[in-house]
């Protein structure tokens, strides 16, 4: 059986998630501690800023799910009320479906984001390195990665930007065709500016200049992206040298004025200038948009793009859910067949034991046969055994995949007295 327990951004506030994340990080051998829980055969631990989850192959689902929840509550210092309201648990197909949705970024804060797949892969590598997974979880994780790949390639769920900073970069790409060789000026050095730099580098931008009121902060951000830093006093000069300007400060008034843009454009010999203002209140004077060869977009323009893209992603997520359902059904079917394997092995072992015993009884008269005749008898007996076993073994595999595998297995073990 597969079970999954945990909490995420939908069920737990940030303070609770932080506590649990920190508690799990403090345990040097978390997977080792989890494997000491009676009935846990294989286990994997996923921990991100938005979720902490345990995935396990277990013997007794309800009992072990409670034990895993208690484990998380203890490590996160959760109160009884917090544990009851924040922790969730899934088993079998619901657990498999949840994992596949997480890996495919259908359960993310931003649907379609790519980061979660890498985080799940890292969690699996860690479990694999510590021998915490086996046949069930190994197959499960590879199926999860296959599902994520299908969602990425067969739907457009990740095709459109859903953050303002990413939308700004995508807009710049549409106007210039490529960011390769283009010079970019980032005004501001906060979280939004850093996110914008990440998107720029990821889309081929090579020369980034960071301008900020605090030169030291600008230098820190510029160093991270192999760029250069300037103070706001040098903004006039910086504007003359770049193709793209993206501004996101908390300044109370315009940092880039209409006169600054007109002045730099004369020095640039009217070369195209692309301005994106994602600040509230605005950093760039709206009058700059009236200047020839200047394209100015503000946060409202970008938000319209983002809102439309979110709608597109939601439409694409319907297709993605269908892919997840297909993959869940295939893995669940394989898992049910797997549960019948030990019984099939026991049945074959029992029958082969009977054959050996009866052949031993016949040793006196069989010893008088020529070796060729003995081989014929052996082949005949084994052929009969295989034909007799074929039907019950095939039925166990087929019925286990379709119905409750535990009931099928229990009936077979009783029918053939395999536990005597």
PDB file of N, CA and C in Angstrom, residues 303-339:
ATOM      1  N   UNK A 303      -0.246  42.962 -16.026  1.00  0.00           N
ATOM      2  CA  UNK A 303      -1.203  42.175 -15.250  1.00  0.00           C
ATOM      3  C   UNK A 303      -2.284  41.605 -16.151  1.00  0.00           C
ATOM      4  N   UNK A 304      -2.670  42.367 -17.173  1.00  0.00           N
ATOM      5  CA  UNK A 304      -3.651  41.846 -18.142  1.00  0.00           C
ATOM      6  C   UNK A 304      -3.106  40.590 -18.831  1.00  0.00           C
ATOM      7  N   UNK A 305      -1.806  40.636 -19.177  1.00  0.00           N
ATOM      8  CA  UNK A 305      -1.161  39.478 -19.815  1.00  0.00           C
ATOM      9  C   UNK A 305      -1.144  38.300 -18.851  1.00  0.00           C
ATOM     10  N   UNK A 306      -0.755  38.584 -17.600  1.00  0.00           N
ATOM     11  CA  UNK A 306      -0.672  37.533 -16.580  1.00  0.00           C
ATOM     12  C   UNK A 306      -2.041  36.898 -16.332  1.00  0.00           C
ATOM     13  N   UNK A 307      -3.086  37.739 -16.191  1.00  0.00           N
ATOM     14  CA  UNK A 307      -4.436  37.224 -15.924  1.00  0.00           C
ATOM     15  C   UNK A 307      -4.912  36.317 -17.061  1.00  0.00           C
ATOM     16  N   UNK A 308      -4.642  36.720 -18.294  1.00  0.00           N
ATOM     17  CA  UNK A 308      -5.039  35.909 -19.447  1.00  0.00           C
ATOM     18  C   UNK A 308      -4.275  34.589 -19.465  1.00  0.00           C
ATOM     19  N   UNK A 309      -2.994  34.662 -19.108  1.00  0.00           N
ATOM     20  CA  UNK A 309      -2.179  33.442 -19.086  1.00  0.00           C
ATOM     21  C   UNK A 309      -2.618  32.480 -17.980  1.00  0.00           C
ATOM     22  N   UNK A 310      -3.047  33.044 -16.845  1.00  0.00           N
ATOM     23  CA  UNK A 310      -3.552  32.194 -15.756  1.00  0.00           C
ATOM     24  C   UNK A 310      -4.802  31.444 -16.227  1.00  0.00           C
ATOM     25  N   UNK A 311      -5.675  32.151 -16.960  1.00  0.00           N
ATOM     26  CA  UNK A 311      -6.874  31.494 -17.514  1.00  0.00           C
ATOM     27  C   UNK A 311      -6.477  30.375 -18.471  1.00  0.00           C
ATOM     28  N   UNK A 312      -5.459  30.652 -19.303  1.00  0.00           N
ATOM     29  CA  UNK A 312      -4.980  29.629 -20.249  1.00  0.00           C
ATOM     30  C   UNK A 312      -4.439  28.418 -19.506  1.00  0.00           C
ATOM     31  N   UNK A 313      -3.696  28.669 -18.435  1.00  0.00           N
ATOM     32  CA  UNK A 313      -3.129  27.560 -17.654  1.00  0.00           C
ATOM     33  C   UNK A 313      -4.234  26.726 -17.017  1.00  0.00           C
ATOM     34  N   UNK A 314      -5.261  27.397 -16.546  1.00  0.00           N
ATOM     35  CA  UNK A 314      -6.375  26.661 -15.937  1.00  0.00           C
ATOM     36  C   UNK A 314      -7.047  25.761 -16.967  1.00  0.00           C
ATOM     37  N   UNK A 315      -7.190  26.299 -18.197  1.00  0.00           N
ATOM     38  CA  UNK A 315      -7.780  25.471 -19.269  1.00  0.00           C
ATOM     39  C   UNK A 315      -6.881  24.273 -19.572  1.00  0.00           C
ATOM     40  N   UNK A 316      -5.581  24.524 -19.618  1.00  0.00           N
ATOM     41  CA  UNK A 316      -4.633  23.447 -19.907  1.00  0.00           C
ATOM     42  C   UNK A 316      -4.567  22.438 -18.769  1.00  0.00           C
ATOM     43  N   UNK A 317      -4.831  22.902 -17.548  1.00  0.00           N
ATOM     44  CA  UNK A 317      -4.750  22.000 -16.389  1.00  0.00           C
ATOM     45  C   UNK A 317      -5.820  20.917 -16.452  1.00  0.00           C
ATOM     46  N   UNK A 318      -6.924  21.189 -17.163  1.00  0.00           N
ATOM     47  CA  UNK A 318      -7.964  20.164 -17.332  1.00  0.00           C
ATOM     48  C   UNK A 318      -7.393  18.985 -18.127  1.00  0.00           C
ATOM     49  N   UNK A 319      -6.641  19.304 -19.201  1.00  0.00           N
ATOM     50  CA  UNK A 319      -5.974  18.245 -19.977  1.00  0.00           C
ATOM     51  C   UNK A 319      -4.966  17.506 -19.088  1.00  0.00           C
ATOM     52  N   UNK A 320      -4.233  18.285 -18.302  1.00  0.00           N
ATOM     53  CA  UNK A 320      -3.201  17.699 -17.439  1.00  0.00           C
ATOM     54  C   UNK A 320      -3.806  16.728 -16.434  1.00  0.00           C
ATOM     55  N   UNK A 321      -4.969  17.076 -15.883  1.00  0.00           N
ATOM     56  CA  UNK A 321      -5.631  16.193 -14.911  1.00  0.00           C
ATOM     57  C   UNK A 321      -5.989  14.857 -15.558  1.00  0.00           C
ATOM     58  N   UNK A 322      -6.346  14.901 -16.839  1.00  0.00           N
ATOM     59  CA  UNK A 322      -6.658  13.660 -17.565  1.00  0.00           C
ATOM     60  C   UNK A 322      -5.431  12.776 -17.694  1.00  0.00           C
ATOM     61  N   UNK A 323      -4.279  13.389 -17.967  1.00  0.00           N
ATOM     62  CA  UNK A 323      -3.012  12.639 -18.060  1.00  0.00           C
ATOM     63  C   UNK A 323      -2.680  12.008 -16.715  1.00  0.00           C
ATOM     64  N   UNK A 324      -2.839  12.789 -15.644  1.00  0.00           N
ATOM     65  CA  UNK A 324      -2.566  12.279 -14.292  1.00  0.00           C
ATOM     66  C   UNK A 324      -3.436  11.058 -14.011  1.00  0.00           C
ATOM     67  N   UNK A 325      -4.725  11.152 -14.354  1.00  0.00           N
ATOM     68  CA  UNK A 325      -5.648  10.046 -14.081  1.00  0.00           C
ATOM     69  C   UNK A 325      -5.217   8.777 -14.822  1.00  0.00           C
ATOM     70  N   UNK A 326      -4.779   8.926 -16.075  1.00  0.00           N
ATOM     71  CA  UNK A 326      -4.301   7.766 -16.860  1.00  0.00           C
ATOM     72  C   UNK A 326      -3.106   7.107 -16.166  1.00  0.00           C
ATOM     73  N   UNK A 327      -2.145   7.931 -15.750  1.00  0.00           N
ATOM     74  CA  UNK A 327      -0.921   7.406 -15.149  1.00  0.00           C
ATOM     75  C   UNK A 327      -1.194   6.777 -13.788  1.00  0.00           C
ATOM     76  N   UNK A 328      -2.113   7.355 -13.034  1.00  0.00           N
ATOM     77  CA  UNK A 328      -2.497   6.788 -11.734  1.00  0.00           C
ATOM     78  C   UNK A 328      -3.079   5.394 -11.924  1.00  0.00           C
ATOM     79  N   UNK A 329      -3.973   5.262 -12.903  1.00  0.00           N
ATOM     80  CA  UNK A 329      -4.630   3.967 -13.158  1.00  0.00           C
ATOM     81  C   UNK A 329      -3.604   2.904 -13.527  1.00  0.00           C
ATOM     82  N   UNK A 330      -2.621   3.274 -14.348  1.00  0.00           N
ATOM     83  CA  UNK A 330      -1.609   2.305 -14.772  1.00  0.00           C
ATOM     84  C   UNK A 330      -0.725   1.866 -13.601  1.00  0.00           C
ATOM     85  N   UNK A 331      -0.300   2.834 -12.776  1.00  0.00           N
ATOM     86  CA  UNK A 331       0.551   2.456 -11.645  1.00  0.00           C
ATOM     87  C   UNK A 331      -0.241   1.646 -10.617  1.00  0.00           C
ATOM     88  N   UNK A 332      -1.481   2.063 -10.347  1.00  0.00           N
ATOM     89  CA  UNK A 332      -2.310   1.351  -9.360  1.00  0.00           C
ATOM     90  C   UNK A 332      -2.537  -0.091  -9.787  1.00  0.00           C
ATOM     91  N   UNK A 333      -2.737  -0.296 -11.094  1.00  0.00           N
ATOM     92  CA  UNK A 333      -2.925  -1.646 -11.620  1.00  0.00           C
ATOM     93  C   UNK A 333      -1.662  -2.483 -11.402  1.00  0.00           C
ATOM     94  N   UNK A 334      -0.495  -1.887 -11.697  1.00  0.00           N
ATOM     95  CA  UNK A 334       0.775  -2.599 -11.491  1.00  0.00           C
ATOM     96  C   UNK A 334       0.981  -2.915 -10.009  1.00  0.00           C
ATOM     97  N   UNK A 335       0.621  -1.981  -9.130  1.00  0.00           N
ATOM     98  CA  UNK A 335       0.820  -2.170  -7.693  1.00  0.00           C
ATOM     99  C   UNK A 335      -0.041  -3.318  -7.171  1.00  0.00           C
ATOM    100  N   UNK A 336      -1.269  -3.393  -7.680  1.00  0.00           N
ATOM    101  CA  UNK A 336      -2.152  -4.480  -7.244  1.00  0.00           C
ATOM    102  C   UNK A 336      -1.617  -5.834  -7.710  1.00  0.00           C
ATOM    103  N   UNK A 337      -1.086  -5.854  -8.936  1.00  0.00           N
ATOM    104  CA  UNK A 337      -0.470  -7.091  -9.425  1.00  0.00           C
ATOM    105  C   UNK A 337       0.718  -7.470  -8.548  1.00  0.00           C
ATOM    106  N   UNK A 338       1.487  -6.457  -8.153  1.00  0.00           N
ATOM    107  CA  UNK A 338       2.676  -6.686  -7.331  1.00  0.00           C
ATOM    108  C   UNK A 338       2.309  -7.337  -6.002  1.00  0.00           C
ATOM    109  N   UNK A 339       1.164  -6.950  -5.443  1.00  0.00           N
ATOM    110  CA  UNK A 339       0.741  -7.506  -4.152  1.00  0.00           C
ATOM    111  C   UNK A 339       0.425  -9.003  -4.259  1.00  0.00           C
TER     112      UNK A 339
END
